[in-house]
Every structure is written in structure tokens, then in C-alpha cells.
PDB file of C-alpha atoms in Angstrom:
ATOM      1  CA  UNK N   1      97.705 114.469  59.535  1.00 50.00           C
ATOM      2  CA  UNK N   2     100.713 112.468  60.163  1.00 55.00           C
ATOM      3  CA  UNK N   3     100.628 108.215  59.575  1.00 59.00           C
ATOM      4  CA  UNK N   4     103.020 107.279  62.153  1.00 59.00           C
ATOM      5  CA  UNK N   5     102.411 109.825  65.390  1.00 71.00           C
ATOM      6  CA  UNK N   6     104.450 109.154  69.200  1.00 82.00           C
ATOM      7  CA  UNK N   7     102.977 109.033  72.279  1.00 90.00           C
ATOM      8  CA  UNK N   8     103.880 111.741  74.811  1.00 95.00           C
ATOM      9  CA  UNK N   9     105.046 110.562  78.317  1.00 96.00           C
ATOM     10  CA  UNK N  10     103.190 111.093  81.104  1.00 97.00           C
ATOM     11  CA  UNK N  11     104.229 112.602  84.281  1.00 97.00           C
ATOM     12  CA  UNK N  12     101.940 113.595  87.721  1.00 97.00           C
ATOM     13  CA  UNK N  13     103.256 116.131  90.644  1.00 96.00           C
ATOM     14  CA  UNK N  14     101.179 115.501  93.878  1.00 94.00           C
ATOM     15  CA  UNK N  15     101.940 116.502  97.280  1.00 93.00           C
ATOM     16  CA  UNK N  16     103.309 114.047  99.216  1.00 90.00           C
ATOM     17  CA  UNK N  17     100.230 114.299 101.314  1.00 89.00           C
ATOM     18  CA  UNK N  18      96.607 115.350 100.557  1.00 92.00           C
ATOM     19  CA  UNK N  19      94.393 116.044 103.351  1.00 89.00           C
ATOM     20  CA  UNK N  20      90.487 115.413 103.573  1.00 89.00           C
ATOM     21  CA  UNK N  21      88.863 118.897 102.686  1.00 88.00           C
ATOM     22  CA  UNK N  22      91.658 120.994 102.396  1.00 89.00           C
ATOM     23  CA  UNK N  23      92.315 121.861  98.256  1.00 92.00           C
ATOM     24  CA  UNK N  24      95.597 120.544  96.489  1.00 94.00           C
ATOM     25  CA  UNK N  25      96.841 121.316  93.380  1.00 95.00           C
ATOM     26  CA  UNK N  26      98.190 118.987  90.762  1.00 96.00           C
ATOM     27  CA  UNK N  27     100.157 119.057  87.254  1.00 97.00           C
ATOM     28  CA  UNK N  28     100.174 117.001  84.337  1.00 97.00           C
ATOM     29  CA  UNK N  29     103.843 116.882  82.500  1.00 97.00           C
ATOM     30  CA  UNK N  30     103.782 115.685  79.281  1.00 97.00           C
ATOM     31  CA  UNK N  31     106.566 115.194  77.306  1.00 97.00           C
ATOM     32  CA  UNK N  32     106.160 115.261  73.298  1.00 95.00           C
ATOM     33  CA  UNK N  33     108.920 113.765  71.277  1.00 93.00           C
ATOM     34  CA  UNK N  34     107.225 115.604  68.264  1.00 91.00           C
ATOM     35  CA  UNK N  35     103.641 117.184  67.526  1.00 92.00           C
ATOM     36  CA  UNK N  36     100.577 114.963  68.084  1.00 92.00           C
ATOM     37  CA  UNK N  37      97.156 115.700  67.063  1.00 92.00           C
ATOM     38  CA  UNK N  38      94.794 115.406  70.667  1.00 94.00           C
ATOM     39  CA  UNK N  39      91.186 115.116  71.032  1.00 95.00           C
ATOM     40  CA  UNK N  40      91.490 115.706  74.944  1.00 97.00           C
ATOM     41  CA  UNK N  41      93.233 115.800  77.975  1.00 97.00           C
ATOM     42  CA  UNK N  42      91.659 114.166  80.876  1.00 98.00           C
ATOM     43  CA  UNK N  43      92.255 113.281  84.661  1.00 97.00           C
ATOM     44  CA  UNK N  44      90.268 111.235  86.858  1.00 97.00           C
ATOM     45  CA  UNK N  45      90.768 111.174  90.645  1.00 96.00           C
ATOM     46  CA  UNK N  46      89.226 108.394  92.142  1.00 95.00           C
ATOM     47  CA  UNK N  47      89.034 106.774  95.968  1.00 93.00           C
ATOM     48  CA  UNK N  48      87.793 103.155  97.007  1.00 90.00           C
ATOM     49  CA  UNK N  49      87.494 101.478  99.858  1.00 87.00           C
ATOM     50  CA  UNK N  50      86.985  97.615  99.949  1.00 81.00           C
ATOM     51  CA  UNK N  51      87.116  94.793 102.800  1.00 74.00           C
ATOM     52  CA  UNK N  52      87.405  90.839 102.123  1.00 68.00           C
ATOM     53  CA  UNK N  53      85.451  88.492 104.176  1.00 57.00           C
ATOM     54  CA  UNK N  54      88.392  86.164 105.301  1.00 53.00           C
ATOM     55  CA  UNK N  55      85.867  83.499 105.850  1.00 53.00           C
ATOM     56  CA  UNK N  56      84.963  83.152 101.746  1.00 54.00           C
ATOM     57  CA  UNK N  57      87.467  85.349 100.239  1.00 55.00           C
ATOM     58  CA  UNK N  58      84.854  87.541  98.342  1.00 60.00           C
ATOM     59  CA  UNK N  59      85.346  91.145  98.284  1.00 65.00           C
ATOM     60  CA  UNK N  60      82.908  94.311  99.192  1.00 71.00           C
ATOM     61  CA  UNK N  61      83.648  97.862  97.405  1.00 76.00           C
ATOM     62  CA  UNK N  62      82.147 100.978  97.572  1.00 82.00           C
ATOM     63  CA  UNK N  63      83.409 104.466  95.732  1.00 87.00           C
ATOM     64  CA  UNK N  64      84.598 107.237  98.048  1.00 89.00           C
ATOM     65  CA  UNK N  65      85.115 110.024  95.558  1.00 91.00           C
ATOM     66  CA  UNK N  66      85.242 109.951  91.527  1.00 94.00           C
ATOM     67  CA  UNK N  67      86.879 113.973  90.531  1.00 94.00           C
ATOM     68  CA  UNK N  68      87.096 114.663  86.609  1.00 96.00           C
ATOM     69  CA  UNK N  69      88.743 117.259  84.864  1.00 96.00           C
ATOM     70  CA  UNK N  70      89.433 118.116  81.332  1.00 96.00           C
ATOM     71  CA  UNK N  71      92.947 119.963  80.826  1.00 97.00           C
ATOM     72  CA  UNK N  72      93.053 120.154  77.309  1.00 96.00           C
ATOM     73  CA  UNK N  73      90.822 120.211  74.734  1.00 96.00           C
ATOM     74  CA  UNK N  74      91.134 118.599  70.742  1.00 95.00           C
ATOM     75  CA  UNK N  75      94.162 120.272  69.440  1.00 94.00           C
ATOM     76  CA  UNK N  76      97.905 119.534  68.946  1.00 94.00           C
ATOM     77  CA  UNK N  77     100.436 118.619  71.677  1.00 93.00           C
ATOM     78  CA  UNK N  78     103.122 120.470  70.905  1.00 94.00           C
ATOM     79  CA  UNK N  79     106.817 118.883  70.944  1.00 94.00           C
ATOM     80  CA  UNK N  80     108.458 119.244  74.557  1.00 95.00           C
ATOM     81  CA  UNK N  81     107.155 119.832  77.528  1.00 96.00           C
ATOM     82  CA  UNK N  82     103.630 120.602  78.649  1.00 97.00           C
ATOM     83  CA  UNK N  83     102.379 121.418  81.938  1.00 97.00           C
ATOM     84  CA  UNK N  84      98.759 121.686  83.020  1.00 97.00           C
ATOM     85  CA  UNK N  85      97.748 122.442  86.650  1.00 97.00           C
ATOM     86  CA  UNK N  86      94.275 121.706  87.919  1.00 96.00           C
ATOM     87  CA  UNK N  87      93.270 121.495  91.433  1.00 95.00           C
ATOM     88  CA  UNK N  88      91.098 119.307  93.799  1.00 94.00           C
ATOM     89  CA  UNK N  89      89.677 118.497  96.915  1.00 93.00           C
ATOM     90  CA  UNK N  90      88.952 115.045  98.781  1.00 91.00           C
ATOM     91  CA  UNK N  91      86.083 115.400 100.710  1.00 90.00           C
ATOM     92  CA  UNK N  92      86.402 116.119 104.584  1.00 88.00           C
ATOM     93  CA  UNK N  93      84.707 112.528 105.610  1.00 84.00           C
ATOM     94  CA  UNK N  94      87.676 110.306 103.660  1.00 87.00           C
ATOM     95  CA  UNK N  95      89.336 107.960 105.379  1.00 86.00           C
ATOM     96  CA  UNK N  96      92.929 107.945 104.956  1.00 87.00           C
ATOM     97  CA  UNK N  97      94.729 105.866 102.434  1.00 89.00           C
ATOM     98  CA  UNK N  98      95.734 102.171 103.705  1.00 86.00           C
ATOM     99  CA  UNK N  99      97.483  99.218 102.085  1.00 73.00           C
ATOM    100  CA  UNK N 100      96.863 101.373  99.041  1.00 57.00           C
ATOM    101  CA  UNK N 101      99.903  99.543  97.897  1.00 54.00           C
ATOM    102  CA  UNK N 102      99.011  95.985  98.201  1.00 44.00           C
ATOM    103  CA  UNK N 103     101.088  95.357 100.883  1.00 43.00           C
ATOM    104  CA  UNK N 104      99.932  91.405 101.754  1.00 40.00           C
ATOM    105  CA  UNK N 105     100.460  92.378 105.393  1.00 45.00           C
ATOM    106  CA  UNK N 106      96.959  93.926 105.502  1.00 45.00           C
ATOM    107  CA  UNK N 107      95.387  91.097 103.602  1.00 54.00           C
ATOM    108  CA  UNK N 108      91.472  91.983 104.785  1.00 72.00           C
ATOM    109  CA  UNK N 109      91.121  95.643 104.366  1.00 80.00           C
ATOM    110  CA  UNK N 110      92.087  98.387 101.722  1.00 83.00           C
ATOM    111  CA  UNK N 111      91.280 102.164 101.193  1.00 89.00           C
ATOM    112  CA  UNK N 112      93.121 103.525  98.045  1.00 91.00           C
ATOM    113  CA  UNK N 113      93.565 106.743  95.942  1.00 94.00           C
ATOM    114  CA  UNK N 114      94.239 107.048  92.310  1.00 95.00           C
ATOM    115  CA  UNK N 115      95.055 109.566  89.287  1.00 96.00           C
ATOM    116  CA  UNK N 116      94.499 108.357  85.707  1.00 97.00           C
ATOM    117  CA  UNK N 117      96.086 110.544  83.377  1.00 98.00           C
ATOM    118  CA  UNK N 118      94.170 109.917  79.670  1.00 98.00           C
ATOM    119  CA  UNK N 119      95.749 111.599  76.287  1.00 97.00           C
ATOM    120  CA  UNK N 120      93.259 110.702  73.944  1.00 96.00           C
ATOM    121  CA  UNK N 121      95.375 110.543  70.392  1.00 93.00           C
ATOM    122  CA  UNK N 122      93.408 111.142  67.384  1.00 86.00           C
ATOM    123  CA  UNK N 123      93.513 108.015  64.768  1.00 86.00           C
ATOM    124  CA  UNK N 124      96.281 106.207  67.188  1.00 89.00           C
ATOM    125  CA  UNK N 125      96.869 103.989  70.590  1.00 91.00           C
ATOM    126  CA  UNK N 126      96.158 106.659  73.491  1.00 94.00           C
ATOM    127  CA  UNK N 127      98.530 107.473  76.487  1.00 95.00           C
ATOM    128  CA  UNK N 128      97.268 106.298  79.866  1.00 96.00           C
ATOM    129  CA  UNK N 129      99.066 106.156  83.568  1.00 97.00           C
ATOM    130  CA  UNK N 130      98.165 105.712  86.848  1.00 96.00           C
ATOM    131  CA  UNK N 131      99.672 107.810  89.930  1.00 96.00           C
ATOM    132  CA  UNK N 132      98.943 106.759  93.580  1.00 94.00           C
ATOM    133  CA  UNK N 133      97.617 109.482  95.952  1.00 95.00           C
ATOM    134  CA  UNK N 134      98.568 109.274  99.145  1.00 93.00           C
ATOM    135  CA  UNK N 135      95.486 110.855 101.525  1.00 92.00           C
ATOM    136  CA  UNK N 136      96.753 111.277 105.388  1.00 86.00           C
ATOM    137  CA  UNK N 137      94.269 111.330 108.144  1.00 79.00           C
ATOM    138  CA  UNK N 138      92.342 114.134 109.458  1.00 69.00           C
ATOM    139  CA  UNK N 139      93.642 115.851 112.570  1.00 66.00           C
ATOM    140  CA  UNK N 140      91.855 116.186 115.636  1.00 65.00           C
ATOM    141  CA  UNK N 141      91.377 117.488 118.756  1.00 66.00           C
ATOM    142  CA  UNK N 142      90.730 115.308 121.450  1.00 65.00           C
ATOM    143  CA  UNK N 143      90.291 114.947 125.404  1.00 70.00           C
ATOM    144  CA  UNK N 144      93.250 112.935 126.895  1.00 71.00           C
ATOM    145  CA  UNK N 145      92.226 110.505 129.421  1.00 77.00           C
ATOM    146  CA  UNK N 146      95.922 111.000 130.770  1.00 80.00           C
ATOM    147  CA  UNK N 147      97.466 107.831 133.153  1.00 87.00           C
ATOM    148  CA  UNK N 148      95.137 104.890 133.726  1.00 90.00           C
ATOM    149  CA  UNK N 149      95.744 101.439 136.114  1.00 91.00           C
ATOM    150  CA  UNK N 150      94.828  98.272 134.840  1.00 93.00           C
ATOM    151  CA  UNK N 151      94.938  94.478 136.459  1.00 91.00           C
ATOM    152  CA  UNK N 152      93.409  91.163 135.726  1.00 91.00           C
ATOM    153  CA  UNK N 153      91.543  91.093 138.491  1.00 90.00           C
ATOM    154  CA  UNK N 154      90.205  94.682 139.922  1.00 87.00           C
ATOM    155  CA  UNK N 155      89.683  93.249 143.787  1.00 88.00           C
ATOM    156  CA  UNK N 156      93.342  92.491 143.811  1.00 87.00           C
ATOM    157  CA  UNK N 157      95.255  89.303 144.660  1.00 91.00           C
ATOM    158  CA  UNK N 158      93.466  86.435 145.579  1.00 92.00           C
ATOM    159  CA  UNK N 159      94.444  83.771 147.904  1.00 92.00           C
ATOM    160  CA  UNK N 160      97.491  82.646 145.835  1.00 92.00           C
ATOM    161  CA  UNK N 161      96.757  83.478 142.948  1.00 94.00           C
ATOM    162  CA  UNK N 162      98.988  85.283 140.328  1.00 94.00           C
ATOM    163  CA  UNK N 163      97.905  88.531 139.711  1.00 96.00           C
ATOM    164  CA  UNK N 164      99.225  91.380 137.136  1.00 95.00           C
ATOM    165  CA  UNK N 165      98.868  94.854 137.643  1.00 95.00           C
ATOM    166  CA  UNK N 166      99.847  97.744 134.951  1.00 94.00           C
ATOM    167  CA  UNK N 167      99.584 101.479 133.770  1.00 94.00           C
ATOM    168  CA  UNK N 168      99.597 103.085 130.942  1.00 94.00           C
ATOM    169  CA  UNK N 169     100.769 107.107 130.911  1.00 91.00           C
ATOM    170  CA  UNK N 170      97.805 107.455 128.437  1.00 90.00           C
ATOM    171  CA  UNK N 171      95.713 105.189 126.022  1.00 89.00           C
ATOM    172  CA  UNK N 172      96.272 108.217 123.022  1.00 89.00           C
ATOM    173  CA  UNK N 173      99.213 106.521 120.957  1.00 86.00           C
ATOM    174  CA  UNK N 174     100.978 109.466 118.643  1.00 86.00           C
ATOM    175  CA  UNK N 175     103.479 107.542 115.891  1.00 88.00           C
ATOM    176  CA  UNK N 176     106.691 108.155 116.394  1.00 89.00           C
ATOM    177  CA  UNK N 177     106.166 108.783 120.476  1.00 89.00           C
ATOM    178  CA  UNK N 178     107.206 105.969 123.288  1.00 91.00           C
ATOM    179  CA  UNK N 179     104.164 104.487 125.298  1.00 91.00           C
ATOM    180  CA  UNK N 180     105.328 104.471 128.904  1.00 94.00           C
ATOM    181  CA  UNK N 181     104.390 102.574 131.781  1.00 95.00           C
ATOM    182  CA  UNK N 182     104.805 100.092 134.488  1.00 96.00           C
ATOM    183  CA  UNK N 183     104.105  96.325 136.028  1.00 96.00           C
ATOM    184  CA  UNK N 184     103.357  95.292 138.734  1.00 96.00           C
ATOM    185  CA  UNK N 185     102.615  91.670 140.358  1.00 96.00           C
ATOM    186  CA  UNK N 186     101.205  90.327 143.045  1.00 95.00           C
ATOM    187  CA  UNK N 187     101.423  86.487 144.823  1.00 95.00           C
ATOM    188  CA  UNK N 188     105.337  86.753 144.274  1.00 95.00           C
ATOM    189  CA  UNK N 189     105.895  84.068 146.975  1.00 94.00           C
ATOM    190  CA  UNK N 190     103.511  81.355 145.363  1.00 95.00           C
ATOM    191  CA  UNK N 191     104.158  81.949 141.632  1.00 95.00           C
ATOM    192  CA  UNK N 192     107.051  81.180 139.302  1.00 95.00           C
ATOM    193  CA  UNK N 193     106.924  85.010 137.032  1.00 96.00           C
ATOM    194  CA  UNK N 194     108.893  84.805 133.982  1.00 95.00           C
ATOM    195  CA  UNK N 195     108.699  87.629 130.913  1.00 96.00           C
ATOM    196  CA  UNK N 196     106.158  89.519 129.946  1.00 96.00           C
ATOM    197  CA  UNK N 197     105.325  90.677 126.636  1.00 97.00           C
ATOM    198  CA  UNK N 198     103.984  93.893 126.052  1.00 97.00           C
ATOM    199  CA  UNK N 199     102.556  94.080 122.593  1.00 96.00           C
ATOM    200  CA  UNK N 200     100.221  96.357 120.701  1.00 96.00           C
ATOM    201  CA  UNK N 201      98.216  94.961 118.349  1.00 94.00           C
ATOM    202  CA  UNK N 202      96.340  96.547 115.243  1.00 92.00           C
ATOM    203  CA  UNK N 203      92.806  94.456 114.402  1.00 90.00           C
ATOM    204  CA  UNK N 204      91.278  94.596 111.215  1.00 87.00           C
ATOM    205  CA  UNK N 205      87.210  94.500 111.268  1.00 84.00           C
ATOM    206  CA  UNK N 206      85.875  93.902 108.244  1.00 80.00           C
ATOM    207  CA  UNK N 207      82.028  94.189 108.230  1.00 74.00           C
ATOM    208  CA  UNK N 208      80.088  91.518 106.706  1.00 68.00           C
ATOM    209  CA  UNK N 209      76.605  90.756 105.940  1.00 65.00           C
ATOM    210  CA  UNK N 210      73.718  90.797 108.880  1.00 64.00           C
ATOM    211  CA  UNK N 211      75.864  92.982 111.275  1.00 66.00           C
ATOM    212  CA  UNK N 212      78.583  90.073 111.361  1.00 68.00           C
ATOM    213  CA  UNK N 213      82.585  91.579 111.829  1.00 72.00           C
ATOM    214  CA  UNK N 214      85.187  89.645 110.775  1.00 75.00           C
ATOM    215  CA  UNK N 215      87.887  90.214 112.672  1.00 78.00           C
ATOM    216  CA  UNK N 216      92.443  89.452 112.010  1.00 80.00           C
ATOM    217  CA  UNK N 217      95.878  91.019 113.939  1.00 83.00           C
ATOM    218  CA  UNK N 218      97.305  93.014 110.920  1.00 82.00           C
ATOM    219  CA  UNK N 219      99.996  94.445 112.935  1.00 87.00           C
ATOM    220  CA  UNK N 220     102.145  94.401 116.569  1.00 91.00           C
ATOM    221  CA  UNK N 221     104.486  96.375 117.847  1.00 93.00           C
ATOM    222  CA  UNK N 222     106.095  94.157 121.381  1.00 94.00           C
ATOM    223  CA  UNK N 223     108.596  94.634 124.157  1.00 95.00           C
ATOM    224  CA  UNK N 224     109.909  92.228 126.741  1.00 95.00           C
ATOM    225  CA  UNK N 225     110.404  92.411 130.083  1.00 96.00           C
ATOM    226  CA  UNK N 226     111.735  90.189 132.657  1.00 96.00           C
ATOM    227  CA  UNK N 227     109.767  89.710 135.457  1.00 95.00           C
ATOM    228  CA  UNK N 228     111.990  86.705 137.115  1.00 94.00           C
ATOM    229  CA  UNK N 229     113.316  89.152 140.082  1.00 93.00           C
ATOM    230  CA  UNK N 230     110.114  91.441 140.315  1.00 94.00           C
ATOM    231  CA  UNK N 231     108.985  92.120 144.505  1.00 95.00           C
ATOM    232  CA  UNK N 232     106.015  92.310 145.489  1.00 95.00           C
ATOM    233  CA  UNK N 233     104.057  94.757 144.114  1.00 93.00           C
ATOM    234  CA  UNK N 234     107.118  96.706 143.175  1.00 96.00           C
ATOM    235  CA  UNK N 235     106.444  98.467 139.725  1.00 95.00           C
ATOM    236  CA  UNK N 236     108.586  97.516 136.845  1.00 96.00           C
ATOM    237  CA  UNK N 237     108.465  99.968 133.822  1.00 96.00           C
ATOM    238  CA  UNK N 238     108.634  99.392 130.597  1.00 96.00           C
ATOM    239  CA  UNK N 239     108.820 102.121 127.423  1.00 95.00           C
ATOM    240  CA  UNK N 240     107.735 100.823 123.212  1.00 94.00           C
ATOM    241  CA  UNK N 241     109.011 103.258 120.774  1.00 93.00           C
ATOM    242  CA  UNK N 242     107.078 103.307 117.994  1.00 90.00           C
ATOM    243  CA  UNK N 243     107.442 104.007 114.286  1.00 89.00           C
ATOM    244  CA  UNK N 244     106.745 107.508 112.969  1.00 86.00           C
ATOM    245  CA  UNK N 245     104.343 105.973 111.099  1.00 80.00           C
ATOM    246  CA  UNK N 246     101.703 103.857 111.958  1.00 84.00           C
ATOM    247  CA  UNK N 247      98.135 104.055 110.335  1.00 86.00           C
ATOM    248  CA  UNK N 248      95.690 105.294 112.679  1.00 87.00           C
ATOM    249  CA  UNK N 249      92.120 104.147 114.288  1.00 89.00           C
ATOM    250  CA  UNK N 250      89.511 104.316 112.210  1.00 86.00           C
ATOM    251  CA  UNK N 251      86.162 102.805 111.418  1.00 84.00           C
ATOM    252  CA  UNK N 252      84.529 103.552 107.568  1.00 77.00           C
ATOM    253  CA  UNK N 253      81.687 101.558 105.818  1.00 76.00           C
ATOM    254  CA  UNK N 254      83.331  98.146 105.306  1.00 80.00           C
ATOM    255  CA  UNK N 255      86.118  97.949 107.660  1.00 82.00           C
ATOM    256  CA  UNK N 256      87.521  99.426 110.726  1.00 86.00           C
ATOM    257  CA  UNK N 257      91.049  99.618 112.465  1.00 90.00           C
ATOM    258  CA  UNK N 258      91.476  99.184 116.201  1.00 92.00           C
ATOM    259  CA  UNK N 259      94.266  98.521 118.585  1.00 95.00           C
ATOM    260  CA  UNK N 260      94.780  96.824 122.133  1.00 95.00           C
ATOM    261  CA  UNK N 261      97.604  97.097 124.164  1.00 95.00           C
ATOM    262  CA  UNK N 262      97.965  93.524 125.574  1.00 95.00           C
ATOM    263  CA  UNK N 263      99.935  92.257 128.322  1.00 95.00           C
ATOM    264  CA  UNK N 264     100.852  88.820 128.938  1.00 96.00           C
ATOM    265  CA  UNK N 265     102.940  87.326 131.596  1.00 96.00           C
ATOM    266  CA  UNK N 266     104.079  84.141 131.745  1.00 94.00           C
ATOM    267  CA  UNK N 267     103.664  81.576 135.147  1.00 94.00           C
ATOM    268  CA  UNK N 268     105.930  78.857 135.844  1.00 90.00           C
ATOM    269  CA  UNK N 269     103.665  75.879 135.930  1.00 87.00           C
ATOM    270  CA  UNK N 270     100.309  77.751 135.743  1.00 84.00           C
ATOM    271  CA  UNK N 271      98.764  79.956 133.417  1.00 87.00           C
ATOM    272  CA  UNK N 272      99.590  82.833 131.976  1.00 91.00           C
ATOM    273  CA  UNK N 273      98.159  85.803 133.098  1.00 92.00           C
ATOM    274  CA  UNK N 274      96.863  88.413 130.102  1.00 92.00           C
ATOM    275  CA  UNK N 275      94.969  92.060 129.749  1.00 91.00           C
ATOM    276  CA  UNK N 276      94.071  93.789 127.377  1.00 91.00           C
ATOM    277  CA  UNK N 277      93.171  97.413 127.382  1.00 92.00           C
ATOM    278  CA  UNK N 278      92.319  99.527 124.343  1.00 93.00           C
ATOM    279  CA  UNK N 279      94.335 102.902 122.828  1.00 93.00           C
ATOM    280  CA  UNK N 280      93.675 104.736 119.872  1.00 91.00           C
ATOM    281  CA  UNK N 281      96.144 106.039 117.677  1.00 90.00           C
ATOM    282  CA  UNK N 282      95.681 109.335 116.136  1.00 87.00           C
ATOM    283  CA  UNK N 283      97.688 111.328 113.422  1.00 77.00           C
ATOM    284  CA  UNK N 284     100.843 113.340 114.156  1.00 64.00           C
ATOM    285  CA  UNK N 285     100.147 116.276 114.601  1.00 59.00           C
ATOM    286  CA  UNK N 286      96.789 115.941 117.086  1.00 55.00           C
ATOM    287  CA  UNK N 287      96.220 117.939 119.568  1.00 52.00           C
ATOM    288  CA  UNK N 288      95.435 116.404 122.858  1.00 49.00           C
ATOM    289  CA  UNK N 289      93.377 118.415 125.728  1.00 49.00           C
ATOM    290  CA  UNK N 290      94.565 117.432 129.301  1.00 44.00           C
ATOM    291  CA  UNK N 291      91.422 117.008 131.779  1.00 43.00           C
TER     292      UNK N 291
END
């Protein structure tokens, strides 16, 4: 048995991508400066998802999936390079991964993915690493609802009153893909229309105790457009390109992910008129029925 022994590095390859219920394979590289007495080789695949009531800060968990595998048994790692495949399989009903990263944006709700790598070195300090796992959401199959006409008040103008009207070609968002549609206004002669922002906003829900939801923006996606020199119900329209990736509805045990399209005009000494209306964003890659 050698005194003074090295500790092998530690490398994963993943897909870039795993999908709920579909199998993926995975390798362990290790890389031996020189031969190392082992007692194992293991990997642990692991998925959590956890919300944090924004009112006291405290944090709920609960364990999606916990996948072990040993690779190699007690033996010697010999110098170079060792590869060992396994493969695996997160179950069908995982949500996808989100803010698996830490990103402070999404401060209230987290779903994350993890590989631990363990070389367990006989007599000596053990090699451990971590690799993220990056789980996309299912895709689906889905009715499309197709164009749909919105206002903030469904009897139409009133008196003088301002009044907005808009469409929306459908409430299924794809990332990636432009949301059209158009406004329209009504009262032109007795209101003072400026811009109006179209935004789509991402809510986080996180679920607390006795039924209670907790509720924060996480993230919005806006447009502008002016509405100074709009006629009288004369339709203005207005496309959002959005990012190719954008994480998609979803509700799970602690926390859920939903997203209104709101519109808000603003009304020269008055107020502002606003709608919201919600959309679901789905995975590229979704099919979408027309009815």
C-alpha cells in the first residue's frame, strides 16, 4: 500500500437536456495521475424542489428523486483515464429544473438536479464533485384556444368613460415565438390616451401552510405602444418577441409558475385603464391542436 496516494479528477458527461421518463446515459471520467487503491465508485442523482415563504423567510423542501449507482467496486484505479457509463431515468411526473442555479432573480421558488460523483480512497481524503443536471419540461399536446378579445369592460364604452379593448392571436406562449395582437380604445373624444404597456408577467406561488399562496412577479417581458393618435376604435397592433427560453407554467407541491399578459394604458388626468388575461407557456417543441 502506498503512504502518500493522489486523488483522481473527476469529470461527468450529461446531455445537455434530460427529459422526465425518457432514459439517459451518463459517464464518469476519472483521471489518475498514478494508481490508487478504491473501495468504491459511487453516483448519486438527486432532485429537490423547495419554496420560501417571503413573508418569514423559512424554507419548505421535499425530495423528487434520489438514483444510486455503484460503478466500481474496491480495487485499484488505474493511472489515466477511466470511463464508466451508467444510465438513468427521472421519473415522468418531474418538474423541470428552475433557478437550479441560484439565480437571485427567482428568489421564492427552486427545483434543482444534482450528480455527486464519490471515489471512496482507501486510508486517504476521498474525491467528491458535484455536476448540475439540467431536466427540461415534458412536452405536450394541447387544444389551442386560437384568437381571443378582451376589454375592461365587456358592455363596451360607457358614457365617457375610457375604455380599452385588445386581442390576443392565442393565450399558448411558445419561447422563442412573437405574441401578436391588437388595441383598441374607445371614448377617444373625452380622454387624453398616452402609451400603453404591454407586459407579460411570470408569478411565483409558493404554497404555504393552511392552503395560504404566497404570491411575487419573478419575471416580465414588455412592449410599448403609443396610443396618443389612436381613432376610435381603430385597432393598433402590437408584436413581443420573446426569448427562446423562458421557463414554462407549472404548478408542483410547493410552488407554482403562472403568467398574465397585462395591459395598461395610461389617461391623461384620469386613471389608467388595466387587464389582465392569462397564457400559459409551454415547452418548444409542443404540439398545439387547432379547434
Amino acid at each position: 500500500m502506498k503512504i502518500i496516494k493522489t486523488r483522481p479528477k473527476i469529470g461527468l458527461i450529461l446531455p445537455a437536456y434530460v427529459r422526465p421518463g425518457e432514459e439517459a446515459q451518463a459517464v464518469v471520467v476519472l483521471d489518475a495521475k498514478k494508481d490508487v487503491d478504491i473501495d468504491f465508485v459511487d453516483i448519486v442523482l438527486t432532485g429537490v424542489e423547495a419554496g420560501v415563504m417571503s413573508d418569514s423567510g423559512s424554507q419548505r423542501a421535499t425530495g423528487i428523486m434520489s438514483l444510486k449507482a455503484r460503478l466500481l467496486g474496491k480495487g485499484t484505479l488505474t493511472a489515466g483515464r477511466t470511463q464508466l457509463p451508467t444510465r438513468f431515468a427521472v421519473p415522468p411526473t418531474a418538474p423541470p429544473s428552475y433557478n437550479d442555479r441560484g439565480c437571485q432573480r427567482h428568489v421564492y421558488a427552486r427545483v434543482a438536479y444534482t450528480a455527486a460523483v464519490h471515489v471512496k480512497i482507501a486510508w486517504w481524503d476521498d474525491a467528491k464533485e458535484r455536476f448540475v443536471v439540467n431536466v427540461m419540461p415534458p412536452g405536450i399536446e394541447l387544444d389551442d384556444p386560437g384568437p381571443s378579445i378582451h376589454s375592461t369592460n365587456p358592455a363596451g364604452p360607457q358614457g365617457k368613460d375610457p375604455h380599452l379593448e385588445f386581442s390576443l392571436s392565442s393565450s399558448i406562449v411558445v419561447p422563442g415565438q412573437s405574441i401578436q395582437g391588437e388595441l383598441a380604445l374607445g371614448n377617444v373624444a373625452f380622454n387624453r390616451y398616452k402609451v400603453a404597456n404591454v407586459t407579460l408577467v411570470a408569478h411565483e406561488q409558493v404554497m404555504l401552510a393552511f392552503g395560504q399562496i404566497s404570491e411575487s412577479p419573478a419575471m416580465r417581458y414588455r412592449v410599448q405602444v403609443d396610443m396618443s393618435q389612436a381613432g376610435e376604435g381603430v385597432a393598433v397592433p402590437f408584436g413581443m418577441k420573446l426569448p427562446p427560453y423562458m421557463p414554462p407554467s407549472w404548478r408542483g407541491h410547493l410552488w407554482a409558475l403562472r403568467y398574465m399578459m397585462e395591459v395598461e394604458v395610461g389617461v391623461g388626468w384620469g386613471s389608467d385603464l388595466k387587464a389582465l388575461v392569462p397564457v400559459r407557456v409551454v415547452r418548444r417543441g409542443s404540439t398545439a391542436r387547432a379547434r
